[in-house]
Short mmCIF file of C-alpha atoms and ligand atoms in Angstrom, two decimals:
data_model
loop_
_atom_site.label_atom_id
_atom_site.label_comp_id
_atom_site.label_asym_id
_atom_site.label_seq_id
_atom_site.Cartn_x
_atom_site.Cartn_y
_atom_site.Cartn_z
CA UNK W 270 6.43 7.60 29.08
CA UNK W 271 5.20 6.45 25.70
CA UNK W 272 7.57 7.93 22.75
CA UNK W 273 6.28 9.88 19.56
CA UNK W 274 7.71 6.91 17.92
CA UNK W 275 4.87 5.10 20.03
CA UNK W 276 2.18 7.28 19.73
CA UNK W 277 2.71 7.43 16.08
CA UNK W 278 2.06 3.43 15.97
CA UNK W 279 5.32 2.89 14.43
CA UNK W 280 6.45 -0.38 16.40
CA UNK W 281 3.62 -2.02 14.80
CA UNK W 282 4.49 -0.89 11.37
CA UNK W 283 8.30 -1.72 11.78
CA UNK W 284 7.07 -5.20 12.87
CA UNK W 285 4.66 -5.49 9.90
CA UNK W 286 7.18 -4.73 7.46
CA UNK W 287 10.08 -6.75 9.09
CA UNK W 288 7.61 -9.89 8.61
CA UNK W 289 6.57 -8.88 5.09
CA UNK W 290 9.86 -7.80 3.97
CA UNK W 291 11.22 -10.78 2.03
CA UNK W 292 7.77 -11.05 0.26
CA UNK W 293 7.67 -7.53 -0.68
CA UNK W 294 11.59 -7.14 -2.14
CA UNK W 295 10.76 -10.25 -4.50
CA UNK W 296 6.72 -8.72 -5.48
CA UNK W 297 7.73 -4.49 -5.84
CA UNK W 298 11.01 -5.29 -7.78
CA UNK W 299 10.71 -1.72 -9.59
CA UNK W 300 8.84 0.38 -10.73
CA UNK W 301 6.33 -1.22 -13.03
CA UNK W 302 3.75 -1.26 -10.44
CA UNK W 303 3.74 2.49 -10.97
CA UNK W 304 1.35 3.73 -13.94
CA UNK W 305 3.32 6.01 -16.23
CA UNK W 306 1.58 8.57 -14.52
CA UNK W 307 2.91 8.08 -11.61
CA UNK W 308 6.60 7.82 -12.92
CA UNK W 309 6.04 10.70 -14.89
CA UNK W 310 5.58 12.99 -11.13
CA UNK W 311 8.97 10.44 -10.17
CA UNK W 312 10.67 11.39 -13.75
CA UNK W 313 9.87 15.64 -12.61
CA UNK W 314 11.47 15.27 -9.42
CA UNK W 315 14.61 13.47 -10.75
CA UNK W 316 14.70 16.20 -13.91
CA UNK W 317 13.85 19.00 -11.27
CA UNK W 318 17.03 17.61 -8.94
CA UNK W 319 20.06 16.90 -11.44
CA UNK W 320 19.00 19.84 -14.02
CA UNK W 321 20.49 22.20 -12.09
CA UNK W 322 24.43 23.14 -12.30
CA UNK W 323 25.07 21.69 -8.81
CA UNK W 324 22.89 18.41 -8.24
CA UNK W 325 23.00 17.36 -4.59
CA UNK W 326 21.93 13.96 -2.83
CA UNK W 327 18.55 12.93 -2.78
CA UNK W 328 17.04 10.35 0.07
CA UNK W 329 14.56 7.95 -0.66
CA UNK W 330 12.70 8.61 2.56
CA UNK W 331 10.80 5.25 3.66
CA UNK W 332 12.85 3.38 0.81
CA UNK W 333 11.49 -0.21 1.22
CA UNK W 334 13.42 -2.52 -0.33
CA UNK W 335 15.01 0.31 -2.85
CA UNK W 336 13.21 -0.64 -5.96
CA UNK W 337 12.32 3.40 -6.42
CA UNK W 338 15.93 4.06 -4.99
CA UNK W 339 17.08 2.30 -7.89
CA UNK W 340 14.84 4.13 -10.36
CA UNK W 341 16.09 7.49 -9.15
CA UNK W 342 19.80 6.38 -9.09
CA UNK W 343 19.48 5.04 -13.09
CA UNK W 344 17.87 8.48 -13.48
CA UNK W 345 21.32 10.11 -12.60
CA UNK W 346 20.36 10.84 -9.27
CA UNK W 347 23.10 10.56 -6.04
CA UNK W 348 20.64 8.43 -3.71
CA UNK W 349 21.13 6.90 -0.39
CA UNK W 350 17.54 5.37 1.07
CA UNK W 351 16.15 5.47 5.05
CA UNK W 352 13.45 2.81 5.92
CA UNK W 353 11.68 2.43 9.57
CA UNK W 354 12.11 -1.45 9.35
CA UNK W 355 15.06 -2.83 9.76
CA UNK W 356 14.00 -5.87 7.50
CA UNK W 357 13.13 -3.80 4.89
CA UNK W 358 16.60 -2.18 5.03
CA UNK W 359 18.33 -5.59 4.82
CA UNK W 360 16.67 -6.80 1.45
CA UNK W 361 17.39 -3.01 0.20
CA UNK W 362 20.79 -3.68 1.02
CA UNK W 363 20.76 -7.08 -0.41
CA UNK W 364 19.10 -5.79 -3.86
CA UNK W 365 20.85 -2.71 -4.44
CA UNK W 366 24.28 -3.01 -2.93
CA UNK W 367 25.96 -0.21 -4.74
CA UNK W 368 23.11 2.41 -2.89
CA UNK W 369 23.56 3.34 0.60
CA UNK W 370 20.96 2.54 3.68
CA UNK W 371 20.13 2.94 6.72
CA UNK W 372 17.31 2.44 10.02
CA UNK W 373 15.43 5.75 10.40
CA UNK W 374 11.62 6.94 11.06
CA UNK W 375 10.61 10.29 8.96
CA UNK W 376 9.56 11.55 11.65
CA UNK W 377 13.19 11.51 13.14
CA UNK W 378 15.25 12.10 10.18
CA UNK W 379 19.44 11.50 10.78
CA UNK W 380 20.70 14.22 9.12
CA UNK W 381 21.48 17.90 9.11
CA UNK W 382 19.76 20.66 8.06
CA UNK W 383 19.75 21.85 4.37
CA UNK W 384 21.62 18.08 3.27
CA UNK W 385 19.32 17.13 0.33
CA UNK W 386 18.51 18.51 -3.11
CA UNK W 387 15.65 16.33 -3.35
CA UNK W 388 13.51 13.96 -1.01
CA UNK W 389 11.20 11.41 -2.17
CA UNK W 390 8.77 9.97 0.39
CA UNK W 391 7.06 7.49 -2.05
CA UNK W 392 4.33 5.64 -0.40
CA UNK W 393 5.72 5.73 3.02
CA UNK W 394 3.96 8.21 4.77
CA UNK W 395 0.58 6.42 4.84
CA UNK W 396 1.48 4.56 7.50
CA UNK W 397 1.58 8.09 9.92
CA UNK W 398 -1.62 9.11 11.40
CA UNK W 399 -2.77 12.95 10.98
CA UNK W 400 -0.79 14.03 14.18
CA UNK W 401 2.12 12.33 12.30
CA UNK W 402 1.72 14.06 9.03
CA UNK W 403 3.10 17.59 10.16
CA UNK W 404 6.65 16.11 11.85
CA UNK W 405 6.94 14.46 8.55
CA UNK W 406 6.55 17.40 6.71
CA UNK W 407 8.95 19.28 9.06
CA UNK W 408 11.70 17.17 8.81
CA UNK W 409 11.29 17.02 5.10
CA UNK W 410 11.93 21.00 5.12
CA UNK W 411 14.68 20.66 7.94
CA UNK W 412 16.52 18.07 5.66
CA UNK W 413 16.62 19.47 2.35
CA UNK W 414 18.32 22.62 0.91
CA UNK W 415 16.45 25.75 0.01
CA UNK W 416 15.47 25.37 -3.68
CA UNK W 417 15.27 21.46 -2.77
CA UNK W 418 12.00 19.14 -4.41
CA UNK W 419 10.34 16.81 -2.45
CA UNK W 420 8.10 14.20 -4.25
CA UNK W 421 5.14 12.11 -2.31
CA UNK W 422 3.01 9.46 -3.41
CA UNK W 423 0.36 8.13 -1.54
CA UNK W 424 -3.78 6.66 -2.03
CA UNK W 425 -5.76 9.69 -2.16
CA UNK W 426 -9.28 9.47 -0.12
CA UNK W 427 -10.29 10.08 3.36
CA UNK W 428 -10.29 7.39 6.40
CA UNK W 429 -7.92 4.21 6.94
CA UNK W 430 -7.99 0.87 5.27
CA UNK W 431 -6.59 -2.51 6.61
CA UNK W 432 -3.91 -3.80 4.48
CA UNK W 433 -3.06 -6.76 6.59
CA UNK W 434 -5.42 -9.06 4.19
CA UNK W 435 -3.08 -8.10 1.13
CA UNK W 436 -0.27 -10.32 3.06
CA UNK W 437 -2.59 -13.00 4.34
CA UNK W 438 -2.35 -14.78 0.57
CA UNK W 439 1.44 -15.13 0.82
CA UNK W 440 0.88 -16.60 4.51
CA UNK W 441 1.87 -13.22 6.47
CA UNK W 442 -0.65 -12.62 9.87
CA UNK W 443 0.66 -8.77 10.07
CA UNK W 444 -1.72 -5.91 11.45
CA UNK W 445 -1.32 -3.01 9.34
CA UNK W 446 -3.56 -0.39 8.25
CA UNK W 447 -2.95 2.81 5.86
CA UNK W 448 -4.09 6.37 6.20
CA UNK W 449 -5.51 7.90 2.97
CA UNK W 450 -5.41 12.17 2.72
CA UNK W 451 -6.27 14.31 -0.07
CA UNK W 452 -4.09 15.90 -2.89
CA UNK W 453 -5.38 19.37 -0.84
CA UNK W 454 -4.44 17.64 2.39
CA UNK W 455 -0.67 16.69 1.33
CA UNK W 456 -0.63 20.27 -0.26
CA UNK W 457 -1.30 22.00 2.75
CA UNK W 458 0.66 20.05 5.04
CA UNK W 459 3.91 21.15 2.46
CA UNK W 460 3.04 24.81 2.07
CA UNK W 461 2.58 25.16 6.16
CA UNK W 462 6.68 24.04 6.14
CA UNK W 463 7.25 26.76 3.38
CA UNK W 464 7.01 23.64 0.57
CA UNK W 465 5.41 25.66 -2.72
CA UNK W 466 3.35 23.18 -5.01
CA UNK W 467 4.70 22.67 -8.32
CA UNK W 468 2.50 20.08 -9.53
CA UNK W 469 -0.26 17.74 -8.07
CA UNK W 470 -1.14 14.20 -10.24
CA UNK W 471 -4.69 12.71 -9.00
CA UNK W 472 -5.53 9.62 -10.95
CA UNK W 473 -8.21 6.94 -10.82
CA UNK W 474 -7.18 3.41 -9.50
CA UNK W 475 -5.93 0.77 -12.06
CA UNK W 476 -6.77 -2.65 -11.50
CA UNK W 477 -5.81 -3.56 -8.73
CA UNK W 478 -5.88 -0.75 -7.06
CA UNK W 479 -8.67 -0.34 -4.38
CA UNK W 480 -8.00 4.18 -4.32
CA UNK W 481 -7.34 7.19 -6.40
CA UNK W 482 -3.57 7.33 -6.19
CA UNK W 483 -1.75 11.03 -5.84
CA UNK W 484 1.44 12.69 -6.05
CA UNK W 485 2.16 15.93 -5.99
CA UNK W 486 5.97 17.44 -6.46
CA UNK W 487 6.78 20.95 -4.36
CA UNK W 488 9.92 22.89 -4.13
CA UNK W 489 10.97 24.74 -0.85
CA UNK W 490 11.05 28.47 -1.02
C1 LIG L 85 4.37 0.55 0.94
S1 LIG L 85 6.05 0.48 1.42
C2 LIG L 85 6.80 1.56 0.19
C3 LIG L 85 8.27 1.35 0.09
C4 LIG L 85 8.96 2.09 -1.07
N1 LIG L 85 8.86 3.53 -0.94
C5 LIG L 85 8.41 1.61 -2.38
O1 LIG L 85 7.75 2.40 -3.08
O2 LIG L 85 8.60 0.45 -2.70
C6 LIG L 85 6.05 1.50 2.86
C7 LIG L 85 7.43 1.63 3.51
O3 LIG L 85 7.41 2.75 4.39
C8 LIG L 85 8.14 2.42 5.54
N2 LIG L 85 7.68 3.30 6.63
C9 LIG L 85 6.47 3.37 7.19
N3 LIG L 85 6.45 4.33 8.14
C10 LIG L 85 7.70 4.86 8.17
C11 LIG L 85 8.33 5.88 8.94
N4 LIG L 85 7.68 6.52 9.90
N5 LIG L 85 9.62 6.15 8.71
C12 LIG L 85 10.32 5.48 7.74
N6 LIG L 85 9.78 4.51 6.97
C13 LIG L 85 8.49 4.21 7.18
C14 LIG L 85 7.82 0.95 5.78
O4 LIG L 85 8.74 0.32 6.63
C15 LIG L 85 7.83 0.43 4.35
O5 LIG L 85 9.10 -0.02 3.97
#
């Protein structure tokens, strides 16, 4: 019997990002890819997390090679990192050595309830279709403490697009496409997990870019 795992595609995207992995870790190094808007929703989350009197951990939820783990830990944050792809884990590892991580899918989250003060899923849920989105979102609310922030970042639009081309320049033959949802869409998908908005960030793509890029920071009730 096929797994969620399965249904969800995510063998293909482990695979993908396995291949890929040693060409993204030396490409997405940090954050400068990000435009300052986009660190500025990143720089929230990390003020939201360690100004309070007790600052817990945070996960880097679909951490890639750790180049945002990195970012959150210089901004004072306690960060450890899950990634679906094992490969993408190893160069994490590699990079970052003083950070902790580990093999995990969102949608299956290794932890126990009410464990984080913040979780970041940067760019790492665009992988899940829809009928993914709303485990995601669970496990995000399962995982983190009540008062917790979660941060997302994703392409904002509607439909898929094929990324695999992107890694056919550096010699990769990967099948991978993205899912793109709405700043309403990622909204709504927090609030239904009890996830209040505190601020959404919809910008126009850079060069570069092919889509409006979004994040949008909530807090859990
Ligand atoms: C575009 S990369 C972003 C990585 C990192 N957040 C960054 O900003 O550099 C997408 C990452 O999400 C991971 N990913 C995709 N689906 C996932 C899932 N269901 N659970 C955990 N990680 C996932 C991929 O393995 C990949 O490392």
């Amino acid at each position: 019997m096929p797994s969620l795992s399965d249904d969800l595609g995510q063998p293909g995207v482990q695979r993908a990002y396995d291949t890929v992995a040693g060409t993204y870790a030396g490409h997405f190094t940090d954050a400068s890819a990000e435009s300052p808007l986009d660190r500025a929703m990143v720089d929230a989350f990390a003020a939201a997390v360690t100004d309070t009197g007790d600052p817990g951990p945070v996960l880097d939820a679909g951490c890639g090679a750790g180049r945002m783990s990195r970012y959150l830990a210089d901004r004072g944050c306690e960060v450890q990192g899950v990634d679906l792809s094992p490969g993408m884990v190893e160069m994490a590892r590699r990079d970052h050595p003083d950070l902790g991580f580990s093999v995990a899918s969102l949608t299956d989250l290794p932890f126990p309830d009410d464990t984080f003060a913040g979780v970041m899923v940067w760019y790492s849920a665009i992988h899940t279709p829809p009928q993914g989105q709303p485990q995601i979102f669970a496990e995000v609310a399962r995982v983190l403490r009540p008062g917790g922030h979660l941060v997302i970042g994703l392409q904002s639009g509607q439909g898929t697009q094929d990324v695999s081309a992107a890694y056919a320049k550096f010699g990769h033959d990967i099948e991978l496409e993205r899912y793109l949802y709405t700043a309403d869409e990622v909204a709504a998908l927090a609030a239904d997990v009890g996830l209040t908005e505190v601020a959404r960030m919809v910008r126009r793509p850079r060069e570069g870019e092919r889509d409006d890029q979004a994040a949008l920071l909530a807090q859990l009730r």
